[in-house]
Amino acid sequence: MAQWRNWSGSVTARPARLATPRTEAELADIIRAASKVRVVGAGHSFMPLCETDGALVSLSELEGAVESSADRSRVWAPAGWSLAKLTAALWEEGLSLINQGDVNPQSLAGAIGTGTHGTGATLGSLSTTARAFRLMQADGSIISCSAAENNELYQAARLSLGLVGVATRIEIDVLPAYHLEERVESHPFEYVAENWDELVANNRHVEFFVFPYGDQAILKTLNPAPNEGPLKHLNDMDDRAFKLICDLCATFPVLTRRLQPLIVKPGIRQRRVGPAFQIFPSERSVRFEEMEYEVPVANGWAALREAIAYIRRRKLPITFPFEFRAIAADDIWLSPFHAGPCVSISAHQYSKMPWRDFFAGIEPIFRAHGGRPHWAKRHTLTKADVDALYPNAARFGAVRATHDPHAKFANAHLTSLFVET
């Protein structure tokens, strides 16, 4: 029996079979023969979405190519391609994704299926760009869906956690290829707070990072810009010094409150311009565990300040910063952004340091402020919570039951949230 581990190392599984099919026919044989199937991309989920004792399938080698629509506003893309592979291929075709997050190893299907997002008050998650799906069902058959064809299935598939079939190809909206100017600057945290609304209004993308014991924040903005030639450096920040501090704090947690304020110094000013697909992602080499809640815009700052106060009051050794982003509302059944525009608050902890009690302490804060979690980040939702937070949960459940009545595509975690027992 093989062993599988996610990116952070906190989720492990012993699937009966690890499979990397190259054709849809091979994939169909695998699905028909298995009692349980989960599909894995880069393993960047911190929840046990890929955990299974059945077949664990990677679609990274499944045959396929990018196919553009006549007006080049959409493309059909292989669902198992990583965002890194997809965006490089799109660039060669003179196209770009509308938005991305800050890492790119995830598969396209995994990013869409969990509601992965970047930042930008007028921009939705990657799920909002999905226009059609080619799905393999539990019996190995193929079904297509879009707003015009099998609409209920399409609505569920837009953010499905892999519960309504295995996506082999996805049609997504794209833009003509564009360049981005990235600015990374340090500012007092209170300056960012006072100017946040203006920053959001004046930048296509804006986010910041703040350490719980620091008074400086790292502000990052991205905006379309003319090409300035080859990209000179490929990462927004150097992780090497940060990893040294994390390792030191893991050995001597009491040092965290003293060392952390030294990480972000006043006067940081960095700028670079490059192709969008190279500017959006950064190399995050220091492994961590993460909880992320999407909080209504009106409550975002109160939630962040309360979470920071919680850490300081208890003198918790948290070495990583909070990340704060803006995301547009959408109408997707299981999207945490369905109820209106949100700010995304991501809490992290170094993977070598304790994180469970920390997340258990701040999750009620985010929930009290109307937050809903990112499905792939740490949370403790129950089925009752899902039903309460997502008005269309029952509709999603009905579609899931119709297309996978024996829950072949559900594991224990997802069964507890979505399968009537």
Short mmCIF file of C-alpha atoms in Angstrom, two decimals:
data_model
loop_
_atom_site.label_atom_id
_atom_site.label_comp_id
_atom_site.label_asym_id
_atom_site.label_seq_id
_atom_site.Cartn_x
_atom_site.Cartn_y
_atom_site.Cartn_z
CA MET A 1 0.00 0.00 0.00
CA ALA A 2 1.44 3.38 -1.04
CA GLN A 3 1.78 6.37 1.28
CA TRP A 4 0.86 9.94 0.35
CA ARG A 5 1.52 13.17 2.23
CA ASN A 6 0.31 16.71 1.56
CA TRP A 7 2.59 19.71 1.04
CA SER A 8 2.73 20.74 4.70
CA GLY A 9 3.08 17.17 5.97
CA SER A 10 0.03 17.30 8.23
CA VAL A 11 -2.25 15.07 6.12
CA THR A 12 -1.25 11.52 5.23
CA ALA A 13 -3.03 8.69 3.47
CA ARG A 14 -2.43 5.08 2.45
CA PRO A 15 -4.36 4.72 -0.81
CA ALA A 16 -4.82 1.24 -2.21
CA ARG A 17 -3.65 2.62 -5.54
CA LEU A 18 -1.75 5.66 -6.77
CA ALA A 19 -2.56 6.19 -10.44
CA THR A 20 -1.43 8.62 -13.14
CA PRO A 21 -3.53 7.81 -16.23
CA ARG A 22 -2.52 9.15 -19.61
CA THR A 23 -5.85 8.76 -21.41
CA GLU A 24 -9.51 9.07 -20.51
CA ALA A 25 -9.90 5.37 -21.25
CA GLU A 26 -7.28 4.53 -18.61
CA LEU A 27 -8.96 6.92 -16.17
CA ALA A 28 -12.35 5.29 -16.78
CA ASP A 29 -10.90 1.84 -16.04
CA ILE A 30 -9.43 3.12 -12.77
CA ILE A 31 -12.68 4.75 -11.67
CA ARG A 32 -14.84 1.76 -12.54
CA ALA A 33 -12.55 -0.63 -10.63
CA ALA A 34 -12.30 1.46 -7.45
CA SER A 35 -14.75 1.62 -4.57
CA LYS A 36 -13.48 5.10 -3.65
CA VAL A 37 -11.69 7.70 -5.77
CA ARG A 38 -10.07 11.01 -4.94
CA VAL A 39 -8.06 13.18 -7.31
CA VAL A 40 -4.88 14.91 -6.15
CA GLY A 41 -3.08 17.92 -7.58
CA ALA A 42 -0.16 19.49 -5.74
CA GLY A 43 -1.37 18.49 -2.27
CA HIS A 44 -1.66 22.13 -1.24
CA SER A 45 -4.85 21.52 0.71
CA PHE A 46 -4.41 21.58 4.49
CA MET A 47 -7.67 19.71 4.96
CA PRO A 48 -7.95 15.95 4.23
CA LEU A 49 -9.57 16.50 0.84
CA CYS A 50 -7.28 13.96 -0.85
CA GLU A 51 -7.18 11.45 1.98
CA THR A 52 -8.41 8.03 0.83
CA ASP A 53 -7.84 4.33 1.21
CA GLY A 54 -9.14 3.83 -2.33
CA ALA A 55 -7.64 5.09 -5.58
CA LEU A 56 -5.74 8.38 -5.46
CA VAL A 57 -5.48 9.74 -9.00
CA SER A 58 -3.26 12.43 -10.47
CA LEU A 59 -4.31 13.88 -13.83
CA SER A 60 -1.00 15.69 -14.40
CA GLU A 61 -0.09 13.39 -17.33
CA LEU A 62 -3.55 13.11 -18.89
CA GLU A 63 -3.37 13.86 -22.59
CA GLY A 64 -4.71 17.21 -23.77
CA ALA A 65 -3.87 20.72 -24.90
CA VAL A 66 -5.15 24.28 -24.62
CA GLU A 67 -7.85 25.11 -27.19
CA SER A 68 -8.93 28.73 -27.63
CA SER A 69 -12.38 29.96 -28.59
CA ALA A 70 -12.78 31.86 -31.85
CA ASP A 71 -12.78 35.22 -30.07
CA ARG A 72 -9.94 34.12 -27.71
CA SER A 73 -11.95 35.06 -24.64
CA ARG A 74 -12.09 31.46 -23.39
CA VAL A 75 -9.99 28.32 -23.51
CA TRP A 76 -10.57 24.65 -22.88
CA ALA A 77 -7.69 23.43 -20.71
CA PRO A 78 -6.62 20.08 -19.22
CA ALA A 79 -8.02 20.01 -15.69
CA GLY A 80 -4.99 18.24 -14.26
CA TRP A 81 -2.40 20.72 -15.48
CA SER A 82 -0.73 22.79 -12.79
CA LEU A 83 -1.39 26.51 -12.90
CA ALA A 84 2.33 26.91 -13.62
CA LYS A 85 2.09 24.74 -16.74
CA LEU A 86 -1.23 26.23 -17.82
CA THR A 87 -0.20 29.88 -17.48
CA ALA A 88 3.05 29.31 -19.37
CA ALA A 89 1.10 27.62 -22.17
CA LEU A 90 -1.43 30.46 -22.22
CA TRP A 91 1.37 33.03 -22.47
CA GLU A 92 2.71 31.27 -25.54
CA GLU A 93 -0.77 31.72 -27.04
CA GLY A 94 -0.84 35.42 -26.11
CA LEU A 95 -3.27 34.88 -23.21
CA SER A 96 -3.35 35.22 -19.42
CA LEU A 97 -5.55 34.17 -16.55
CA ILE A 98 -7.74 36.97 -15.21
CA ASN A 99 -6.30 36.54 -11.72
CA GLN A 100 -4.12 34.16 -9.71
CA GLY A 101 -3.11 33.49 -6.16
CA ASP A 102 0.46 33.81 -4.91
CA VAL A 103 1.56 30.22 -5.64
CA ASN A 104 1.04 28.18 -8.80
CA PRO A 105 1.70 24.43 -8.30
CA GLN A 106 -2.01 23.65 -7.79
CA SER A 107 -3.91 21.89 -10.54
CA LEU A 108 -6.53 23.86 -12.44
CA ALA A 109 -9.29 21.52 -11.23
CA GLY A 110 -8.06 21.69 -7.66
CA ALA A 111 -7.94 25.50 -7.67
CA ILE A 112 -11.43 25.79 -9.16
CA GLY A 113 -12.83 22.97 -7.07
CA THR A 114 -11.82 24.62 -3.79
CA GLY A 115 -12.46 28.29 -4.62
CA THR A 116 -8.79 29.32 -4.72
CA HIS A 117 -8.40 33.06 -5.26
CA GLY A 118 -6.02 35.97 -5.55
CA THR A 119 -6.79 39.52 -4.52
CA GLY A 120 -8.72 42.39 -6.09
CA ALA A 121 -12.02 43.91 -5.04
CA THR A 122 -13.47 43.56 -8.55
CA LEU A 123 -12.10 40.05 -9.12
CA GLY A 124 -13.63 36.76 -8.04
CA SER A 125 -12.04 33.42 -7.26
CA LEU A 126 -10.78 31.12 -10.01
CA SER A 127 -14.11 29.29 -9.74
CA THR A 128 -15.87 32.33 -11.22
CA THR A 129 -13.90 31.92 -14.47
CA ALA A 130 -15.19 28.38 -15.14
CA ARG A 131 -17.66 28.24 -18.03
CA ALA A 132 -17.97 24.52 -18.77
CA PHE A 133 -16.73 21.14 -17.56
CA ARG A 134 -16.03 17.74 -19.06
CA LEU A 135 -16.68 15.35 -16.15
CA MET A 136 -16.13 11.62 -15.77
CA GLN A 137 -18.82 9.96 -13.68
CA ALA A 138 -18.58 7.07 -11.23
CA ASP A 139 -19.30 4.51 -13.98
CA GLY A 140 -16.59 5.91 -16.27
CA SER A 141 -19.00 7.72 -18.59
CA ILE A 142 -18.48 11.32 -19.70
CA ILE A 143 -20.90 14.19 -19.23
CA SER A 144 -20.49 17.84 -20.19
CA CYS A 145 -22.07 20.76 -18.40
CA SER A 146 -22.33 24.52 -18.74
CA ALA A 147 -24.88 27.24 -18.08
CA ALA A 148 -26.73 26.07 -21.22
CA GLU A 149 -26.24 22.30 -20.82
CA ASN A 150 -26.94 20.33 -17.61
CA ASN A 151 -27.14 23.61 -15.75
CA GLU A 152 -27.69 22.19 -12.26
CA LEU A 153 -24.59 20.02 -12.60
CA TYR A 154 -22.64 23.02 -13.88
CA GLN A 155 -23.68 25.13 -10.90
CA ALA A 156 -22.49 22.40 -8.54
CA ALA A 157 -19.27 21.76 -10.47
CA ARG A 158 -18.13 25.39 -10.26
CA LEU A 159 -16.95 24.66 -6.70
CA SER A 160 -17.50 20.98 -5.99
CA LEU A 161 -14.52 19.68 -3.98
CA GLY A 162 -14.45 16.86 -6.54
CA LEU A 163 -17.81 15.46 -5.41
CA VAL A 164 -19.75 15.48 -8.70
CA GLY A 165 -17.23 13.74 -10.93
CA VAL A 166 -13.64 13.91 -12.13
CA ALA A 167 -13.01 16.95 -14.31
CA THR A 168 -10.79 16.12 -17.28
CA ARG A 169 -11.17 19.45 -19.12
CA ILE A 170 -12.47 22.84 -18.01
CA GLU A 171 -13.41 25.86 -20.11
CA ILE A 172 -12.31 29.12 -18.48
CA ASP A 173 -12.40 32.84 -19.22
CA VAL A 174 -9.05 34.41 -20.13
CA LEU A 175 -7.64 37.80 -21.13
CA PRO A 176 -5.11 38.93 -23.71
CA ALA A 177 -1.62 38.49 -22.25
CA TYR A 178 -0.61 41.38 -19.98
CA HIS A 179 2.30 42.52 -17.83
CA LEU A 180 2.12 43.57 -14.19
CA GLU A 181 4.05 46.05 -12.10
CA GLU A 182 4.59 44.72 -8.59
CA ARG A 183 5.42 47.04 -5.70
CA VAL A 184 6.38 45.65 -2.30
CA GLU A 185 6.73 48.23 0.46
CA SER A 186 6.81 48.34 4.24
CA HIS A 187 4.48 50.75 6.00
CA PRO A 188 3.24 51.17 9.56
CA PHE A 189 0.30 48.85 10.09
CA GLU A 190 -1.92 51.75 11.10
CA TYR A 191 -1.08 53.60 7.88
CA VAL A 192 -2.34 50.61 5.89
CA ALA A 193 -5.47 50.45 8.02
CA GLU A 194 -6.23 54.13 7.54
CA ASN A 195 -5.68 54.01 3.78
CA TRP A 196 -7.04 50.54 2.99
CA ASP A 197 -10.21 51.65 1.22
CA GLU A 198 -8.25 54.03 -1.00
CA LEU A 199 -5.62 51.36 -1.71
CA VAL A 200 -8.31 48.89 -2.74
CA ALA A 201 -9.98 51.44 -5.00
CA ASN A 202 -6.76 52.54 -6.70
CA ASN A 203 -5.08 49.19 -7.39
CA ARG A 204 -6.19 46.18 -9.44
CA HIS A 205 -4.63 43.93 -6.78
CA VAL A 206 -3.65 44.83 -3.22
CA GLU A 207 -2.81 42.81 -0.13
CA PHE A 208 -0.68 43.06 2.95
CA PHE A 209 1.11 40.87 5.47
CA VAL A 210 1.36 41.76 9.15
CA PHE A 211 3.16 39.85 11.89
CA PRO A 212 1.22 39.60 15.17
CA TYR A 213 4.02 41.19 17.23
CA GLY A 214 5.13 43.75 14.65
CA ASP A 215 3.94 47.27 13.93
CA GLN A 216 5.07 47.29 10.29
CA ALA A 217 3.18 45.67 7.42
CA ILE A 218 4.35 44.50 4.00
CA LEU A 219 2.06 46.08 1.40
CA LYS A 220 1.95 44.49 -2.04
CA THR A 221 0.22 45.98 -5.09
CA LEU A 222 -0.04 44.71 -8.65
CA ASN A 223 -1.20 46.76 -11.61
CA PRO A 224 -1.10 46.34 -15.41
CA ALA A 225 1.98 47.99 -16.92
CA PRO A 226 3.92 48.19 -20.19
CA ASN A 227 6.58 45.58 -20.82
CA GLU A 228 10.02 46.62 -19.51
CA GLY A 229 12.01 43.67 -20.82
CA PRO A 230 13.09 40.41 -19.16
CA LEU A 231 12.01 39.88 -15.55
CA LYS A 232 15.10 40.53 -13.43
CA HIS A 233 14.18 38.58 -10.29
CA LEU A 234 11.57 35.90 -9.90
CA ASN A 235 10.41 36.24 -6.30
CA ASP A 236 8.81 39.04 -4.31
CA MET A 237 10.74 38.27 -1.10
CA ASP A 238 13.75 36.19 0.02
CA ASP A 239 12.69 33.38 2.35
CA ARG A 240 16.15 32.38 3.59
CA ALA A 241 16.46 34.77 6.55
CA PHE A 242 12.83 34.15 7.47
CA LYS A 243 13.42 30.39 7.61
CA LEU A 244 16.36 30.89 9.96
CA ILE A 245 14.15 32.87 12.33
CA CYS A 246 11.40 30.25 12.10
CA ASP A 247 13.84 27.46 12.94
CA LEU A 248 15.25 29.44 15.85
CA CYS A 249 11.76 30.14 17.21
CA ALA A 250 10.82 26.48 16.81
CA THR A 251 13.75 25.60 19.10
CA PHE A 252 13.27 28.54 21.48
CA PRO A 253 9.61 29.66 21.22
CA VAL A 254 10.12 32.33 23.89
CA LEU A 255 12.21 34.31 21.38
CA THR A 256 9.29 34.72 18.94
CA ARG A 257 7.98 37.99 20.34
CA ARG A 258 11.45 39.56 20.25
CA LEU A 259 12.59 38.32 16.86
CA GLN A 260 9.37 38.75 14.92
CA PRO A 261 9.34 42.58 14.84
CA LEU A 262 12.79 42.46 13.22
CA ILE A 263 11.50 40.64 10.14
CA VAL A 264 9.79 43.65 8.56
CA LYS A 265 11.88 46.80 8.75
CA PRO A 266 10.83 50.33 7.78
CA GLY A 267 11.92 51.53 4.38
CA ILE A 268 11.47 48.39 2.27
CA ARG A 269 10.87 49.40 -1.34
CA GLN A 270 10.92 46.85 -4.16
CA ARG A 271 9.60 47.04 -7.68
CA ARG A 272 9.55 44.70 -10.65
CA VAL A 273 7.64 44.38 -13.94
CA GLY A 274 7.05 41.18 -15.84
CA PRO A 275 4.57 38.86 -17.51
CA ALA A 276 1.49 38.39 -15.34
CA PHE A 277 2.00 34.63 -15.10
CA GLN A 278 5.48 35.20 -13.61
CA ILE A 279 4.55 38.10 -11.31
CA PHE A 280 1.47 36.58 -9.66
CA PRO A 281 3.14 33.52 -8.08
CA SER A 282 6.02 33.48 -5.63
CA GLU A 283 8.20 30.68 -4.34
CA ARG A 284 7.06 29.88 -0.79
CA SER A 285 9.76 27.50 0.44
CA VAL A 286 9.12 27.76 4.19
CA ARG A 287 6.38 25.23 4.90
CA PHE A 288 3.45 26.19 7.05
CA GLU A 289 -0.04 25.25 8.16
CA GLU A 290 -2.90 27.60 7.30
CA MET A 291 -6.39 28.64 8.28
CA GLU A 292 -8.20 31.16 6.07
CA TYR A 293 -11.59 32.77 6.58
CA GLU A 294 -13.48 34.97 4.15
CA VAL A 295 -15.08 37.74 6.23
CA PRO A 296 -17.63 40.34 5.08
CA VAL A 297 -15.86 43.57 4.16
CA ALA A 298 -17.50 45.55 6.96
CA ASN A 299 -16.14 43.13 9.60
CA GLY A 300 -12.70 42.39 8.22
CA TRP A 301 -10.59 44.84 10.19
CA ALA A 302 -12.32 44.08 13.47
CA ALA A 303 -11.73 40.37 12.95
CA LEU A 304 -8.05 40.90 12.14
CA ARG A 305 -7.43 43.15 15.12
CA GLU A 306 -9.20 40.72 17.45
CA ALA A 307 -7.11 37.81 16.16
CA ILE A 308 -3.88 39.78 16.67
CA ALA A 309 -4.98 40.74 20.19
CA TYR A 310 -5.73 37.09 20.94
CA ILE A 311 -2.15 36.11 20.04
CA ARG A 312 -0.57 38.96 21.99
CA ARG A 313 -2.71 38.41 25.07
CA ARG A 314 -1.68 34.76 25.26
CA LYS A 315 1.90 35.42 24.12
CA LEU A 316 1.59 32.66 21.52
CA PRO A 317 4.74 31.79 19.53
CA ILE A 318 3.31 32.47 16.07
CA THR A 319 6.14 33.05 13.60
CA PHE A 320 4.14 33.68 10.42
CA PRO A 321 2.15 36.78 9.41
CA PHE A 322 -1.53 37.26 8.71
CA GLU A 323 -2.35 37.85 5.04
CA PHE A 324 -5.22 40.24 4.20
CA ARG A 325 -6.82 40.41 0.72
CA ALA A 326 -9.96 41.74 -1.03
CA ILE A 327 -12.24 39.48 -3.13
CA ALA A 328 -15.43 40.18 -5.09
CA ALA A 329 -18.78 38.52 -4.42
CA ASP A 330 -20.09 35.67 -6.58
CA ASP A 331 -23.18 33.46 -6.94
CA ILE A 332 -21.55 30.02 -6.63
CA TRP A 333 -23.43 27.60 -4.38
CA LEU A 334 -20.56 26.56 -2.13
CA SER A 335 -18.47 29.69 -2.45
CA PRO A 336 -17.60 31.54 0.77
CA PHE A 337 -18.00 34.74 -1.28
CA HIS A 338 -21.63 34.04 -2.19
CA ALA A 339 -23.07 36.42 0.41
CA GLY A 340 -21.16 39.52 -0.70
CA PRO A 341 -17.66 40.94 -1.17
CA CYS A 342 -15.16 39.79 1.44
CA VAL A 343 -11.73 40.28 2.83
CA SER A 344 -9.71 37.12 3.12
CA ILE A 345 -7.76 36.70 6.36
CA SER A 346 -5.15 33.97 6.28
CA ALA A 347 -3.48 32.81 9.50
CA HIS A 348 -0.32 30.72 9.24
CA GLN A 349 2.01 28.84 11.54
CA TYR A 350 5.40 27.30 10.79
CA SER A 351 4.89 23.61 10.10
CA LYS A 352 7.44 22.63 12.78
CA MET A 353 5.59 24.53 15.50
CA PRO A 354 2.24 23.79 17.25
CA TRP A 355 -0.76 25.12 15.33
CA ARG A 356 -3.89 23.23 16.45
CA ASP A 357 -4.59 25.21 19.63
CA PHE A 358 -3.84 28.49 17.83
CA PHE A 359 -6.36 27.77 15.08
CA ALA A 360 -8.90 26.51 17.60
CA GLY A 361 -8.63 29.84 19.40
CA ILE A 362 -8.98 32.18 16.42
CA GLU A 363 -11.58 30.26 14.41
CA PRO A 364 -14.43 31.38 16.72
CA ILE A 365 -13.30 34.97 16.18
CA PHE A 366 -13.63 34.66 12.42
CA ARG A 367 -16.94 32.81 12.73
CA ALA A 368 -18.33 35.49 15.08
CA HIS A 369 -17.59 38.12 12.42
CA GLY A 370 -19.60 36.26 9.78
CA GLY A 371 -16.67 34.40 8.26
CA ARG A 372 -16.77 31.30 6.07
CA PRO A 373 -13.62 29.20 5.57
CA HIS A 374 -11.61 28.46 2.50
CA TRP A 375 -12.47 24.80 1.87
CA ALA A 376 -8.83 23.75 1.48
CA LYS A 377 -7.57 25.53 4.61
CA ARG A 378 -7.97 24.37 8.22
CA HIS A 379 -11.50 24.59 9.60
CA THR A 380 -13.85 22.61 11.84
CA LEU A 381 -17.19 23.00 10.04
CA THR A 382 -19.84 20.35 10.56
CA LYS A 383 -22.69 19.44 8.23
CA ALA A 384 -24.99 21.62 10.33
CA ASP A 385 -22.58 24.54 9.84
CA VAL A 386 -22.48 23.95 6.08
CA ASP A 387 -26.26 23.91 5.88
CA ALA A 388 -26.47 27.12 7.92
CA LEU A 389 -23.74 29.02 6.07
CA TYR A 390 -24.63 27.99 2.51
CA PRO A 391 -28.29 28.50 1.48
CA ASN A 392 -27.75 26.31 -1.61
CA ALA A 393 -26.11 23.42 0.25
CA ALA A 394 -29.23 21.27 -0.19
CA ARG A 395 -29.26 21.92 -3.94
CA PHE A 396 -25.61 20.95 -4.13
CA GLY A 397 -26.32 17.82 -2.10
CA ALA A 398 -29.14 16.80 -4.44
CA VAL A 399 -26.90 17.15 -7.52
CA ARG A 400 -24.13 15.22 -5.78
CA ALA A 401 -26.51 12.40 -4.87
CA THR A 402 -27.87 12.24 -8.43
CA HIS A 403 -24.46 11.98 -10.07
CA ASP A 404 -22.67 9.93 -7.42
CA PRO A 405 -25.39 8.06 -5.46
CA HIS A 406 -22.91 5.68 -3.83
CA ALA A 407 -20.51 8.49 -2.83
CA LYS A 408 -17.57 6.98 -4.72
CA PHE A 409 -15.95 10.42 -4.92
CA ALA A 410 -16.39 11.24 -1.21
CA ASN A 411 -13.95 10.39 1.56
CA ALA A 412 -14.66 10.37 5.30
CA HIS A 413 -14.14 14.11 5.71
CA LEU A 414 -16.37 15.09 2.80
CA THR A 415 -19.00 12.50 3.73
CA SER A 416 -19.31 14.15 7.14
CA LEU A 417 -20.04 17.49 5.46
CA PHE A 418 -22.14 16.65 2.41
CA VAL A 419 -23.51 13.11 2.39
CA GLU A 420 -26.81 12.28 4.03
CA THR A 421 -26.37 9.19 6.19
#
